[in-house]
Short mmCIF file of C-alpha atoms in Angstrom, two decimals:
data_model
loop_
_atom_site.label_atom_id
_atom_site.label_comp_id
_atom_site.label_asym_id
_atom_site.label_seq_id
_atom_site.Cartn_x
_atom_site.Cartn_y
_atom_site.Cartn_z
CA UNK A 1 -14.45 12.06 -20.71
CA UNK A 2 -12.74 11.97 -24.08
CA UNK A 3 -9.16 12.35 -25.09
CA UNK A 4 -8.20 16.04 -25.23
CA UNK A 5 -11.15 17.12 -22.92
CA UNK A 6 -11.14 17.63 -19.08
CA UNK A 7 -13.39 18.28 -16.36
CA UNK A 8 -13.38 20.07 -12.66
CA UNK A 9 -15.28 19.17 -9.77
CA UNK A 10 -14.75 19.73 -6.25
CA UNK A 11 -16.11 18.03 -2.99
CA UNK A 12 -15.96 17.87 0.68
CA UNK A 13 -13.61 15.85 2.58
CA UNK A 14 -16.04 14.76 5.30
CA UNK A 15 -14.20 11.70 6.69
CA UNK A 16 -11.03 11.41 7.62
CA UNK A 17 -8.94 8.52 6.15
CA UNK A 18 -6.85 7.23 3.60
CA UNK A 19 -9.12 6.31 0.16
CA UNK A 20 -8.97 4.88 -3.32
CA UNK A 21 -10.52 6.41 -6.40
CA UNK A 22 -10.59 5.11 -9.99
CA UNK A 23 -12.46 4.82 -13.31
CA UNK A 24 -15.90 4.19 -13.14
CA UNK A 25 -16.67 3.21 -17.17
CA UNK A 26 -17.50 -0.49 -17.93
CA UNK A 27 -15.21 -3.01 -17.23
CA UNK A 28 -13.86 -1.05 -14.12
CA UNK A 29 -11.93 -4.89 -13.85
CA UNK A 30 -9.83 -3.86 -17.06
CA UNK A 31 -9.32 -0.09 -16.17
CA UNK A 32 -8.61 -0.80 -12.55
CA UNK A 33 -6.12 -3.65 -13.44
CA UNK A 34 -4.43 -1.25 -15.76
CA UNK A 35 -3.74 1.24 -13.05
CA UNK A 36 -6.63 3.87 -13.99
CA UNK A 37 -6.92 4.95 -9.90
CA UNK A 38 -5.36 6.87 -7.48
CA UNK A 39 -5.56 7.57 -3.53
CA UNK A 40 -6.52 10.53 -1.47
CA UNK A 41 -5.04 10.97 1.91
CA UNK A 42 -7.29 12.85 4.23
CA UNK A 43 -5.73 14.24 7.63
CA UNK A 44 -8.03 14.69 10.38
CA UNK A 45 -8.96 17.55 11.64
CA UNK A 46 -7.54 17.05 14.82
CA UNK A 47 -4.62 15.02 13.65
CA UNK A 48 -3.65 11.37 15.24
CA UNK A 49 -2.84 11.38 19.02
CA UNK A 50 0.56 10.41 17.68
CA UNK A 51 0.95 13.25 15.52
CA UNK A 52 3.67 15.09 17.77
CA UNK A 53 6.15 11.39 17.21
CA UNK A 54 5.33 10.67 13.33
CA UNK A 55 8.08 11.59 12.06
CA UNK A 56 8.75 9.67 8.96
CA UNK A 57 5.33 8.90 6.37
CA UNK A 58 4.89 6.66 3.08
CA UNK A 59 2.08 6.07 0.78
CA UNK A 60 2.24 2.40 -0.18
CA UNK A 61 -0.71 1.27 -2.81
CA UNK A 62 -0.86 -2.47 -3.52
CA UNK A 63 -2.30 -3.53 -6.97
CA UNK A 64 -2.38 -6.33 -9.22
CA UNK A 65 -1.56 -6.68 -12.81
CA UNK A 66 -2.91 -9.54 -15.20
CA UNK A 67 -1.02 -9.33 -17.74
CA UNK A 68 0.45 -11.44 -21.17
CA UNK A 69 2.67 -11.33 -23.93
CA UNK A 70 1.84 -10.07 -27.81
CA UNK A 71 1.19 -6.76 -27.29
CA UNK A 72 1.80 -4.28 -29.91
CA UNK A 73 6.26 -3.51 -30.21
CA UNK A 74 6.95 -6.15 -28.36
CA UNK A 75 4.98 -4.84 -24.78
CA UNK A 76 2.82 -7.11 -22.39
CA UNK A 77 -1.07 -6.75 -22.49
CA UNK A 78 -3.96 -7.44 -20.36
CA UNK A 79 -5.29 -11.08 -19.92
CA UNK A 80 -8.64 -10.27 -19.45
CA UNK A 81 -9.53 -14.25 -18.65
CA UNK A 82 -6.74 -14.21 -15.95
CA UNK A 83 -8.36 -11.01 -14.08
CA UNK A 84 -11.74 -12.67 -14.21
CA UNK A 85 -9.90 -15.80 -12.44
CA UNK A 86 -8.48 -13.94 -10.22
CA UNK A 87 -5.06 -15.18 -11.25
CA UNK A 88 -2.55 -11.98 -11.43
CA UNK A 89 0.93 -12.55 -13.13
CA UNK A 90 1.86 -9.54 -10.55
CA UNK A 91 1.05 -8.47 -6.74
CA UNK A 92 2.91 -5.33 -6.36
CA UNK A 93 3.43 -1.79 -4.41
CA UNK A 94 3.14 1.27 -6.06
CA UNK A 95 3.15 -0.07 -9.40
CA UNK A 96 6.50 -1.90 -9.48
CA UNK A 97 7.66 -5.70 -8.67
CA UNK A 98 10.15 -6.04 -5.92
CA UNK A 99 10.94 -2.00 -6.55
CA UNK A 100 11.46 -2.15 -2.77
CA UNK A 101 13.91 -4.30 -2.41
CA UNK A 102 16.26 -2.47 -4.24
CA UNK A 103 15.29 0.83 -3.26
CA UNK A 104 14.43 0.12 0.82
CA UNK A 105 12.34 2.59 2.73
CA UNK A 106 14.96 4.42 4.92
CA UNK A 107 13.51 4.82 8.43
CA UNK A 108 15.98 6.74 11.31
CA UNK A 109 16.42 4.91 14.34
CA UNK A 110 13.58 5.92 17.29
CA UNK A 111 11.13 7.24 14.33
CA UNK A 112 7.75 6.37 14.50
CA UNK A 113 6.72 5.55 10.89
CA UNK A 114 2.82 5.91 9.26
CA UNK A 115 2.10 3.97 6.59
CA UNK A 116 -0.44 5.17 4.46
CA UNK A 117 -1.75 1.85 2.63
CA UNK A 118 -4.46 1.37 -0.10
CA UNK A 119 -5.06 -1.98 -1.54
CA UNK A 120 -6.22 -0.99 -4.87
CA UNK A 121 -7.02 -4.52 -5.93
CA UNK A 122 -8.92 -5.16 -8.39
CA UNK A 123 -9.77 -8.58 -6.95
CA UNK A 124 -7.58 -9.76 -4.45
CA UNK A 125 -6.87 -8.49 -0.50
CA UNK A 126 -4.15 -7.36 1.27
CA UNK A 127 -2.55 -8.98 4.46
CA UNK A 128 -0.06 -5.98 5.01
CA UNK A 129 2.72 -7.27 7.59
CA UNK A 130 5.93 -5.86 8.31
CA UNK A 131 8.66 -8.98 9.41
CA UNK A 132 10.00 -8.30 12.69
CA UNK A 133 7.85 -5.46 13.93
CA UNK A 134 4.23 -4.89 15.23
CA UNK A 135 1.99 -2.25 14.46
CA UNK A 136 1.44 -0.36 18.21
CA UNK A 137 -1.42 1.44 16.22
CA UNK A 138 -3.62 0.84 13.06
CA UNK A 139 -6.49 2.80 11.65
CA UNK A 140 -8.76 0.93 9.29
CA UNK A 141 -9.73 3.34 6.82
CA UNK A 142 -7.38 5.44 8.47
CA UNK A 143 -9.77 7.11 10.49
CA UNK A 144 -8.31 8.03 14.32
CA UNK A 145 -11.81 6.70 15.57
CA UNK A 146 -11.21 3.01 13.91
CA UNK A 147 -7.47 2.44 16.12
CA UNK A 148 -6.16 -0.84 16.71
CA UNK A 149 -3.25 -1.83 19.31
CA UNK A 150 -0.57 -4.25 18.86
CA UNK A 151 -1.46 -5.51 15.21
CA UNK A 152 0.76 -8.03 13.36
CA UNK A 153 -0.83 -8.65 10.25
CA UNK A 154 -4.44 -6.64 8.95
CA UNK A 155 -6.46 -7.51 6.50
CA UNK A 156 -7.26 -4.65 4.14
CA UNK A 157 -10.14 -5.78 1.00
CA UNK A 158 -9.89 -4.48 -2.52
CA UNK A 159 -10.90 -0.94 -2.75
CA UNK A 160 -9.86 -0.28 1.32
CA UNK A 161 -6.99 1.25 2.66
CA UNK A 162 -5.54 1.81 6.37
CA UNK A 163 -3.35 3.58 8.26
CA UNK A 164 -0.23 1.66 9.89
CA UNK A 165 2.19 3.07 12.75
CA UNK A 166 5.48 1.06 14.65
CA UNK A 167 8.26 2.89 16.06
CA UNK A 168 11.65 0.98 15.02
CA UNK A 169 13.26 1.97 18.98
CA UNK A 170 16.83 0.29 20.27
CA UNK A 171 14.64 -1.13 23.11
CA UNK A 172 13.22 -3.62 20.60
CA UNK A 173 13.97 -3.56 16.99
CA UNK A 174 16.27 -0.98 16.22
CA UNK A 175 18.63 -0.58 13.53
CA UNK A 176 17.92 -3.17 10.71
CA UNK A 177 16.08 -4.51 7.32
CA UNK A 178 12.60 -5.20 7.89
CA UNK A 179 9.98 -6.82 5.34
CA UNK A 180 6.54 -5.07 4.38
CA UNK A 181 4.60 -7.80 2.56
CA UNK A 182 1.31 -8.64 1.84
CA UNK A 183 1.07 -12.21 4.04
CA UNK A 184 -0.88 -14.24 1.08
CA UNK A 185 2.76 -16.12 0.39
CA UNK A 186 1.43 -16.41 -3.14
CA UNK A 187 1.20 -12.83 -3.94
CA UNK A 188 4.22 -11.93 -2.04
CA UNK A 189 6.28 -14.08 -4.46
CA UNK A 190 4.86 -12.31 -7.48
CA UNK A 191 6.14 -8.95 -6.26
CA UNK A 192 4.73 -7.66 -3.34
CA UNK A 193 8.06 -7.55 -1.34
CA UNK A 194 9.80 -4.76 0.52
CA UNK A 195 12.19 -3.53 3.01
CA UNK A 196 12.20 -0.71 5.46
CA UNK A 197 15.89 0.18 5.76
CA UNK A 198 16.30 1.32 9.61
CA UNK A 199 19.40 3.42 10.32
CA UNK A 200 22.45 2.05 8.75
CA UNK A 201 21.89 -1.57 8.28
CA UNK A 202 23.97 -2.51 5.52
CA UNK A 203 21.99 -3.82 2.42
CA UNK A 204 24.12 -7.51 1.66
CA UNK A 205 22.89 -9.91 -1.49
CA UNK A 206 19.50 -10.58 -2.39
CA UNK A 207 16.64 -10.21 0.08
CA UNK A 208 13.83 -12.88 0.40
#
């Protein structure tokens, strides 16, 4: 599709889950590392058994960038070499370094929170882990059929996505600041960092 032009289709949502789309024009590498993609959130039909306690939801996408000065006006550009070595100069959520850290999730005490998570890639996986918490349900490819119990870390490839669910109760981990990373260290530290912000926990310096 050219500039200025535009197109309409329409399809059936056969399966529920949580799903990427993107580009499909030669190098998808280039146009998915440039943030050409999107996600599509199906509910299921007959919801998650959990339905009647989710009370608090977030889409979280993690991507990577390859990028590299001397760019036209003085902006960054894509190192095509580095995304072919799988070397990013950024691992982040929803398009941003470290956004999160600055700008928490805010969770209310006794919630159960869903986590819609895509890892849009292009290249590398996601280990999505949230410090201090465990996951009482996941659904990989967020489909109700697919659930996990008592999940600390899951693996989601490039192109997948999952659904995530903890309840933040004063029983066990109550009010607080909890880290959502992706658990390759090595990504984490080149952005893909955030905090759920449970209750009034008081935000104090920098987080690591």
């Amino acid at each position: 599709i050219l500039p200025g032009q535009s197109i309409r289709f329409e399809f059936v949502a056969n399966y529920p889950g949580v799903y990427m789309y993107h580009c499909g024009v030669p190098p998808v590498l280039q146009h998915v590392a440039m943030g050409q993609y999107g996600i599509v959130i199906v509910s299921p039909r007959e919801g998650y058994d959990t339905d009647q306690e989710a009370a608090t939801r977030y889409a979280v996408v993690q991507s990577e960038f390859y990028l590299k000065p001397g760019g036209a006006n003085g902006l960054h550009e894509l190192d095509y070499d580095a995304a072919l070595r799988k070397q990013p100069s950024h691992v982040v959520f929803n398009g941003k370094a470290f956004q999160y850290k600055a700008h928490p999730l805010n969770v209310n005490v006794g919630d159960r929170v869903r986590l819609f998570v895509v890892n849009a890639g292009p290249s590398l996986r996601s280990d999505f882990h949230v410090v201090g918490t465990i996951f009482d349900k996941v659904y990989p490819d967020g489909n109700p059929r697919n659930a996990l119990e008592s999940v600390q870390t899951q693996m989601i490839p490039a192109g997948g996505g999952a659904v995530f669910e903890t309840v933040f109760d004063r029983e066990t981990n109550g009010e607080g600041l909890y880290a959502f990373v992706t658990h390759a260290f090595a990504d984490a530290q080149k952005g893909a960092v955030g905090i759920i912000k449970v209750g009034n926990a008081i935000m104090a310096g920098n987080m690591h």
